[in-house]
């Protein structure tokens, strides 16, 4: 079974500073996807960034980047130039590739609550 | 614009009552999912469907059922609501992956907060 662990229940950062959220996972799969989702107070789940395990290059989306260490099964999210709108719950998620065509199943971590302070 | 909606957004019910949560998507996606979100657990999969007339159990399916009579809707039913089912429920949908190694994003609804007293 796949497990995803986020060991930081809550973190704080000052506006404009950089923060890193940690995520580790356990799997015997070789090919898979990893994700970070943002959930603001509105409860909407928003995809922040995605990483394919077969790609060595770390994914980047504007101020968001990841540090993917496949051997260590680590997938951290770095937020640069933090903004007040980044305040949210952040979920790390793992998706293994299906053996059939249809379905990519998600496994979510327990989340990290990020507070960006003015 | 295509979207995924859930209703009601908030629901309070009593133990033992049957409750149905609605999920409707206009993406024309084949895959639909129900998750529950609880503190300390993230999102956990309850049921999922690959298409019309197809349903499958997720990791926390006890006490829940779904049916898929059309592409757009996947209602979630709690047959006899229990206090342990107090949670926030999310519906999501996605298209079939184009290949065995590709990925299609899951789009999430706004969630339904259910309280069982």
mmCIF file of C-alpha atoms in Angstrom:
data_model
loop_
_atom_site.group_PDB
_atom_site.id
_atom_site.type_symbol
_atom_site.label_atom_id
_atom_site.label_comp_id
_atom_site.label_asym_id
_atom_site.label_seq_id
_atom_site.Cartn_x
_atom_site.Cartn_y
_atom_site.Cartn_z
ATOM 1 C CA UNK A 1 0.000 0.000 0.000
ATOM 2 C CA UNK A 2 1.070 3.545 -0.665
ATOM 3 C CA UNK A 3 1.402 6.040 2.184
ATOM 4 C CA UNK A 4 2.047 9.767 2.139
ATOM 5 C CA UNK A 5 3.375 11.561 5.212
ATOM 6 C CA UNK A 6 3.374 15.267 5.926
ATOM 7 C CA UNK A 7 5.127 15.730 9.249
ATOM 8 C CA UNK A 8 4.434 19.451 9.643
ATOM 9 C CA UNK A 9 0.809 20.022 10.722
ATOM 10 C CA UNK A 10 1.226 23.794 10.696
ATOM 11 C CA UNK A 11 3.805 26.339 9.541
ATOM 12 C CA UNK A 12 4.118 30.112 9.452
ATOM 13 C CA UNK A 13 6.101 32.397 7.181
ATOM 14 C CA UNK A 14 6.450 36.128 6.795
ATOM 15 C CA UNK A 15 5.183 37.718 3.633
ATOM 16 C CA UNK A 16 7.862 37.818 0.873
ATOM 17 C CA UNK A 17 9.952 35.103 2.524
ATOM 18 C CA UNK A 18 10.514 31.539 1.375
ATOM 19 C CA UNK A 19 9.037 28.442 3.011
ATOM 20 C CA UNK A 20 9.473 24.727 2.374
ATOM 21 C CA UNK A 21 6.799 22.128 3.082
ATOM 22 C CA UNK A 22 7.920 18.533 3.518
ATOM 23 C CA UNK A 23 6.412 15.345 2.162
ATOM 24 C CA UNK A 24 7.629 11.773 2.173
ATOM 25 C CA UNK A 25 5.973 8.768 0.645
ATOM 26 C CA UNK A 26 6.329 5.033 0.584
ATOM 27 C CA UNK A 27 5.794 2.932 -2.507
ATOM 28 C CA UNK A 28 7.186 -0.032 -4.366
ATOM 29 C CA UNK A 29 6.164 1.475 -7.699
ATOM 30 C CA UNK A 30 8.767 2.828 -10.080
ATOM 31 C CA UNK A 31 6.536 5.053 -12.174
ATOM 32 C CA UNK A 32 4.091 7.417 -10.529
ATOM 33 C CA UNK A 33 3.064 11.041 -10.154
ATOM 34 C CA UNK A 34 3.357 13.377 -7.170
ATOM 35 C CA UNK A 35 1.279 16.472 -6.565
ATOM 36 C CA UNK A 36 0.833 19.402 -4.282
ATOM 37 C CA UNK A 37 -2.701 20.680 -3.833
ATOM 38 C CA UNK A 38 -3.712 23.925 -2.153
ATOM 39 C CA UNK A 39 -6.945 24.223 -0.181
ATOM 40 C CA UNK A 40 -7.774 27.804 0.841
ATOM 41 C CA UNK A 41 -10.528 28.593 3.363
ATOM 42 C CA UNK A 42 -13.045 28.323 0.524
ATOM 43 C CA UNK A 43 -12.319 24.540 0.614
ATOM 44 C CA UNK A 44 -11.684 24.424 -3.122
ATOM 45 C CA UNK A 45 -8.912 21.966 -4.036
ATOM 46 C CA UNK A 46 -6.459 23.640 -6.383
ATOM 47 C CA UNK A 47 -3.620 21.858 -8.151
ATOM 48 C CA UNK A 48 -0.367 23.702 -7.464
ATOM 49 C CA UNK A 49 2.277 21.547 -9.099
ATOM 50 C CA UNK A 50 2.832 18.065 -10.504
ATOM 51 C CA UNK A 51 5.944 15.898 -10.839
ATOM 52 C CA UNK A 52 6.384 12.790 -12.952
ATOM 53 C CA UNK A 53 8.629 10.251 -11.242
ATOM 54 C CA UNK A 54 10.444 9.360 -14.451
ATOM 55 C CA UNK A 55 11.587 12.982 -14.868
ATOM 56 C CA UNK A 56 14.714 13.938 -12.980
ATOM 57 C CA UNK A 57 14.169 17.656 -13.441
ATOM 58 C CA UNK A 58 12.259 19.288 -10.621
ATOM 59 C CA UNK A 59 8.934 20.849 -11.595
ATOM 60 C CA UNK A 60 8.475 24.604 -11.312
ATOM 61 C CA UNK A 61 5.375 26.773 -11.557
ATOM 62 C CA UNK A 62 6.140 30.457 -11.071
ATOM 63 C CA UNK A 63 6.855 30.914 -7.325
ATOM 64 C CA UNK A 64 6.298 27.211 -6.586
ATOM 65 C CA UNK A 65 8.979 24.597 -7.057
ATOM 66 C CA UNK A 66 9.623 21.103 -5.803
ATOM 67 C CA UNK A 67 12.642 19.181 -4.617
ATOM 68 C CA UNK A 68 12.039 15.628 -5.773
ATOM 69 C CA UNK A 69 14.406 13.020 -4.341
ATOM 70 C CA UNK A 70 13.238 9.698 -5.757
ATOM 71 C CA UNK A 71 15.698 7.485 -3.889
ATOM 72 C CA UNK A 72 14.819 9.139 -0.595
ATOM 73 C CA UNK A 73 11.093 9.176 -1.499
ATOM 74 C CA UNK A 74 10.919 12.830 -0.635
ATOM 75 C CA UNK A 75 8.884 15.533 -2.370
ATOM 76 C CA UNK A 76 9.081 18.974 -0.768
ATOM 77 C CA UNK A 77 7.365 22.155 -1.944
ATOM 78 C CA UNK A 78 9.161 25.479 -1.890
ATOM 79 C CA UNK A 79 7.154 28.675 -2.027
ATOM 80 C CA UNK A 80 9.214 31.751 -2.844
ATOM 81 C CA UNK A 81 8.161 35.343 -2.199
ATOM 82 C CA UNK A 82 5.242 34.161 -0.052
ATOM 83 C CA UNK A 83 2.029 36.107 -0.462
ATOM 84 C CA UNK A 84 -0.971 36.476 1.847
ATOM 85 C CA UNK A 85 -3.035 34.570 -0.694
ATOM 86 C CA UNK A 86 -0.809 31.536 -0.159
ATOM 87 C CA UNK A 87 -2.408 31.008 3.252
ATOM 88 C CA UNK A 88 -4.079 27.596 2.953
ATOM 89 C CA UNK A 89 -3.858 23.914 3.691
ATOM 90 C CA UNK A 90 -1.392 22.154 1.425
ATOM 91 C CA UNK A 91 -1.765 18.501 0.601
ATOM 92 C CA UNK A 92 0.865 16.261 -0.879
ATOM 93 C CA UNK A 93 -0.567 13.468 -3.017
ATOM 94 C CA UNK A 94 0.724 10.357 -4.732
ATOM 95 C CA UNK A 95 -0.792 8.727 -7.789
ATOM 96 C CA UNK A 96 0.393 5.401 -9.102
ATOM 97 C CA UNK A 97 -0.042 4.568 -12.725
ATOM 98 C CA UNK A 98 -2.909 2.181 -13.399
ATOM 99 C CA UNK A 99 -2.442 -1.322 -14.645
ATOM 100 C CA UNK A 100 -5.565 -0.769 -16.655
ATOM 101 C CA UNK A 101 -6.292 2.202 -18.843
ATOM 102 C CA UNK A 102 -8.851 3.943 -16.765
ATOM 103 C CA UNK A 103 -8.044 5.074 -13.337
ATOM 104 C CA UNK A 104 -5.262 6.929 -11.555
ATOM 105 C CA UNK A 105 -5.817 6.538 -7.834
ATOM 106 C CA UNK A 106 -4.814 9.319 -5.414
ATOM 107 C CA UNK A 107 -3.244 8.875 -1.979
ATOM 108 C CA UNK A 108 -3.216 12.070 0.083
ATOM 109 C CA UNK A 109 -1.122 13.187 3.027
ATOM 110 C CA UNK A 110 -2.751 14.680 6.112
ATOM 111 C CA UNK A 111 -1.930 18.245 5.112
ATOM 112 C CA UNK A 112 0.141 21.207 6.314
ATOM 113 C CA UNK A 113 -1.597 24.412 7.303
ATOM 114 C CA UNK A 114 0.447 27.382 6.062
ATOM 115 C CA UNK A 115 -0.069 30.826 7.533
ATOM 116 C CA UNK A 116 1.492 33.755 5.693
ATOM 117 C CA UNK A 117 1.871 36.711 8.036
ATOM 118 C CA UNK A 118 1.960 40.359 6.894
ATOM 119 C CA UNK B 1 -17.838 26.941 -18.630
ATOM 120 C CA UNK B 2 -17.693 23.319 -17.576
ATOM 121 C CA UNK B 3 -17.833 22.736 -13.853
ATOM 122 C CA UNK B 4 -18.453 20.271 -11.055
ATOM 123 C CA UNK B 5 -21.048 21.110 -8.429
ATOM 124 C CA UNK B 6 -22.123 19.552 -5.165
ATOM 125 C CA UNK B 7 -25.330 19.942 -3.212
ATOM 126 C CA UNK B 8 -26.138 20.686 -0.551
ATOM 127 C CA UNK B 9 -23.078 22.646 0.622
ATOM 128 C CA UNK B 10 -24.032 22.079 4.243
ATOM 129 C CA UNK B 11 -26.216 19.386 5.773
ATOM 130 C CA UNK B 12 -27.167 18.515 9.327
ATOM 131 C CA UNK B 13 -28.893 15.216 9.934
ATOM 132 C CA UNK B 14 -29.599 12.736 12.709
ATOM 133 C CA UNK B 15 -28.106 9.326 13.275
ATOM 134 C CA UNK B 16 -29.941 6.557 11.467
ATOM 135 C CA UNK B 17 -31.325 8.741 8.691
ATOM 136 C CA UNK B 18 -30.584 8.141 5.023
ATOM 137 C CA UNK B 19 -28.710 10.998 3.387
ATOM 138 C CA UNK B 20 -27.856 11.555 -0.269
ATOM 139 C CA UNK B 21 -25.198 13.998 -1.426
ATOM 140 C CA UNK B 22 -25.362 15.103 -5.041
ATOM 141 C CA UNK B 23 -22.464 15.559 -7.448
ATOM 142 C CA UNK B 24 -22.945 16.880 -10.981
ATOM 143 C CA UNK B 25 -20.242 17.565 -13.562
ATOM 144 C CA UNK B 26 -20.528 19.120 -16.997
ATOM 145 C CA UNK B 27 -17.022 18.162 -18.164
ATOM 146 C CA UNK B 28 -18.404 14.954 -19.708
ATOM 147 C CA UNK B 29 -15.745 13.054 -17.773
ATOM 148 C CA UNK B 30 -15.961 9.296 -17.495
ATOM 149 C CA UNK B 31 -14.242 8.991 -14.098
ATOM 150 C CA UNK B 32 -15.921 10.287 -10.957
ATOM 151 C CA UNK B 33 -14.827 10.005 -7.322
ATOM 152 C CA UNK B 34 -16.056 10.632 -3.805
ATOM 153 C CA UNK B 35 -13.638 11.517 -0.996
ATOM 154 C CA UNK B 36 -14.071 12.411 2.623
ATOM 155 C CA UNK B 37 -11.779 14.853 4.388
ATOM 156 C CA UNK B 38 -11.074 14.585 8.113
ATOM 157 C CA UNK B 39 -8.510 16.274 10.328
ATOM 158 C CA UNK B 40 -5.304 14.293 10.369
ATOM 159 C CA UNK B 41 -6.260 12.131 7.404
ATOM 160 C CA UNK B 42 -6.274 14.311 4.325
ATOM 161 C CA UNK B 43 -8.674 13.056 1.649
ATOM 162 C CA UNK B 44 -9.658 9.403 1.587
ATOM 163 C CA UNK B 45 -11.388 7.670 -1.287
ATOM 164 C CA UNK B 46 -14.896 6.365 -0.613
ATOM 165 C CA UNK B 47 -16.171 5.176 -4.022
ATOM 166 C CA UNK B 48 -15.315 5.734 -7.642
ATOM 167 C CA UNK B 49 -16.795 5.102 -11.055
ATOM 168 C CA UNK B 50 -15.215 4.586 -14.468
ATOM 169 C CA UNK B 51 -18.461 5.237 -16.329
ATOM 170 C CA UNK B 52 -22.182 4.610 -16.494
ATOM 171 C CA UNK B 53 -23.286 1.544 -14.521
ATOM 172 C CA UNK B 54 -19.764 1.106 -13.114
ATOM 173 C CA UNK B 55 -18.994 1.614 -9.397
ATOM 174 C CA UNK B 56 -16.077 0.540 -7.216
ATOM 175 C CA UNK B 57 -15.230 0.659 -3.520
ATOM 176 C CA UNK B 58 -12.465 2.845 -2.215
ATOM 177 C CA UNK B 59 -10.564 2.541 1.037
ATOM 178 C CA UNK B 60 -13.371 3.816 3.330
ATOM 179 C CA UNK B 61 -16.544 2.568 1.641
ATOM 180 C CA UNK B 62 -18.376 0.991 4.609
ATOM 181 C CA UNK B 63 -21.724 2.697 5.198
ATOM 182 C CA UNK B 64 -21.738 4.415 1.776
ATOM 183 C CA UNK B 65 -23.126 3.550 -1.626
ATOM 184 C CA UNK B 66 -23.123 5.145 -5.075
ATOM 185 C CA UNK B 67 -24.876 4.570 -8.363
ATOM 186 C CA UNK B 68 -24.043 5.871 -11.840
ATOM 187 C CA UNK B 69 -27.029 6.081 -14.164
ATOM 188 C CA UNK B 70 -25.592 8.783 -16.432
ATOM 189 C CA UNK B 71 -22.256 10.415 -17.182
ATOM 190 C CA UNK B 72 -22.933 13.668 -15.318
ATOM 191 C CA UNK B 73 -24.027 12.471 -11.855
ATOM 192 C CA UNK B 74 -22.648 10.314 -9.058
ATOM 193 C CA UNK B 75 -24.818 10.632 -5.934
ATOM 194 C CA UNK B 76 -23.381 9.396 -2.641
ATOM 195 C CA UNK B 77 -25.811 7.768 -0.211
ATOM 196 C CA UNK B 78 -25.324 7.181 3.488
ATOM 197 C CA UNK B 79 -27.775 4.383 4.180
ATOM 198 C CA UNK B 80 -27.967 4.987 7.946
ATOM 199 C CA UNK B 81 -25.970 8.018 8.974
ATOM 200 C CA UNK B 82 -23.569 7.655 11.903
ATOM 201 C CA UNK B 83 -21.714 10.300 13.901
ATOM 202 C CA UNK B 84 -18.440 8.892 12.525
ATOM 203 C CA UNK B 85 -19.577 10.052 9.099
ATOM 204 C CA UNK B 86 -19.476 13.704 10.124
ATOM 205 C CA UNK B 87 -16.985 15.058 7.608
ATOM 206 C CA UNK B 88 -16.438 17.205 4.555
ATOM 207 C CA UNK B 89 -17.187 15.330 1.347
ATOM 208 C CA UNK B 90 -15.566 16.088 -1.990
ATOM 209 C CA UNK B 91 -16.584 14.906 -5.397
ATOM 210 C CA UNK B 92 -14.075 14.904 -8.259
ATOM 211 C CA UNK B 93 -13.990 13.932 -11.924
ATOM 212 C CA UNK B 94 -11.388 13.225 -14.570
ATOM 213 C CA UNK B 95 -11.108 11.939 -18.091
ATOM 214 C CA UNK B 96 -9.541 8.638 -19.081
ATOM 215 C CA UNK B 97 -5.767 8.869 -19.450
ATOM 216 C CA UNK B 98 -4.725 8.788 -23.099
ATOM 217 C CA UNK B 99 -2.031 6.202 -22.433
ATOM 218 C CA UNK B 100 -1.108 3.798 -19.653
ATOM 219 C CA UNK B 101 1.485 6.250 -18.351
ATOM 220 C CA UNK B 102 -0.302 9.548 -18.812
ATOM 221 C CA UNK B 103 -2.236 11.552 -16.297
ATOM 222 C CA UNK B 104 -5.498 13.454 -16.430
ATOM 223 C CA UNK B 105 -6.162 16.053 -13.779
ATOM 224 C CA UNK B 106 -8.927 15.448 -11.267
ATOM 225 C CA UNK B 107 -11.238 18.445 -10.898
ATOM 226 C CA UNK B 108 -12.756 18.828 -7.461
ATOM 227 C CA UNK B 109 -16.146 20.150 -6.432
ATOM 228 C CA UNK B 110 -16.539 22.736 -3.650
ATOM 229 C CA UNK B 111 -17.308 20.148 -0.959
ATOM 230 C CA UNK B 112 -20.277 19.337 1.278
ATOM 231 C CA UNK B 113 -19.984 19.693 5.032
ATOM 232 C CA UNK B 114 -22.096 16.970 6.669
ATOM 233 C CA UNK B 115 -22.848 16.908 10.382
ATOM 234 C CA UNK B 116 -24.500 13.843 11.901
ATOM 235 C CA UNK B 117 -25.972 14.493 15.355
#
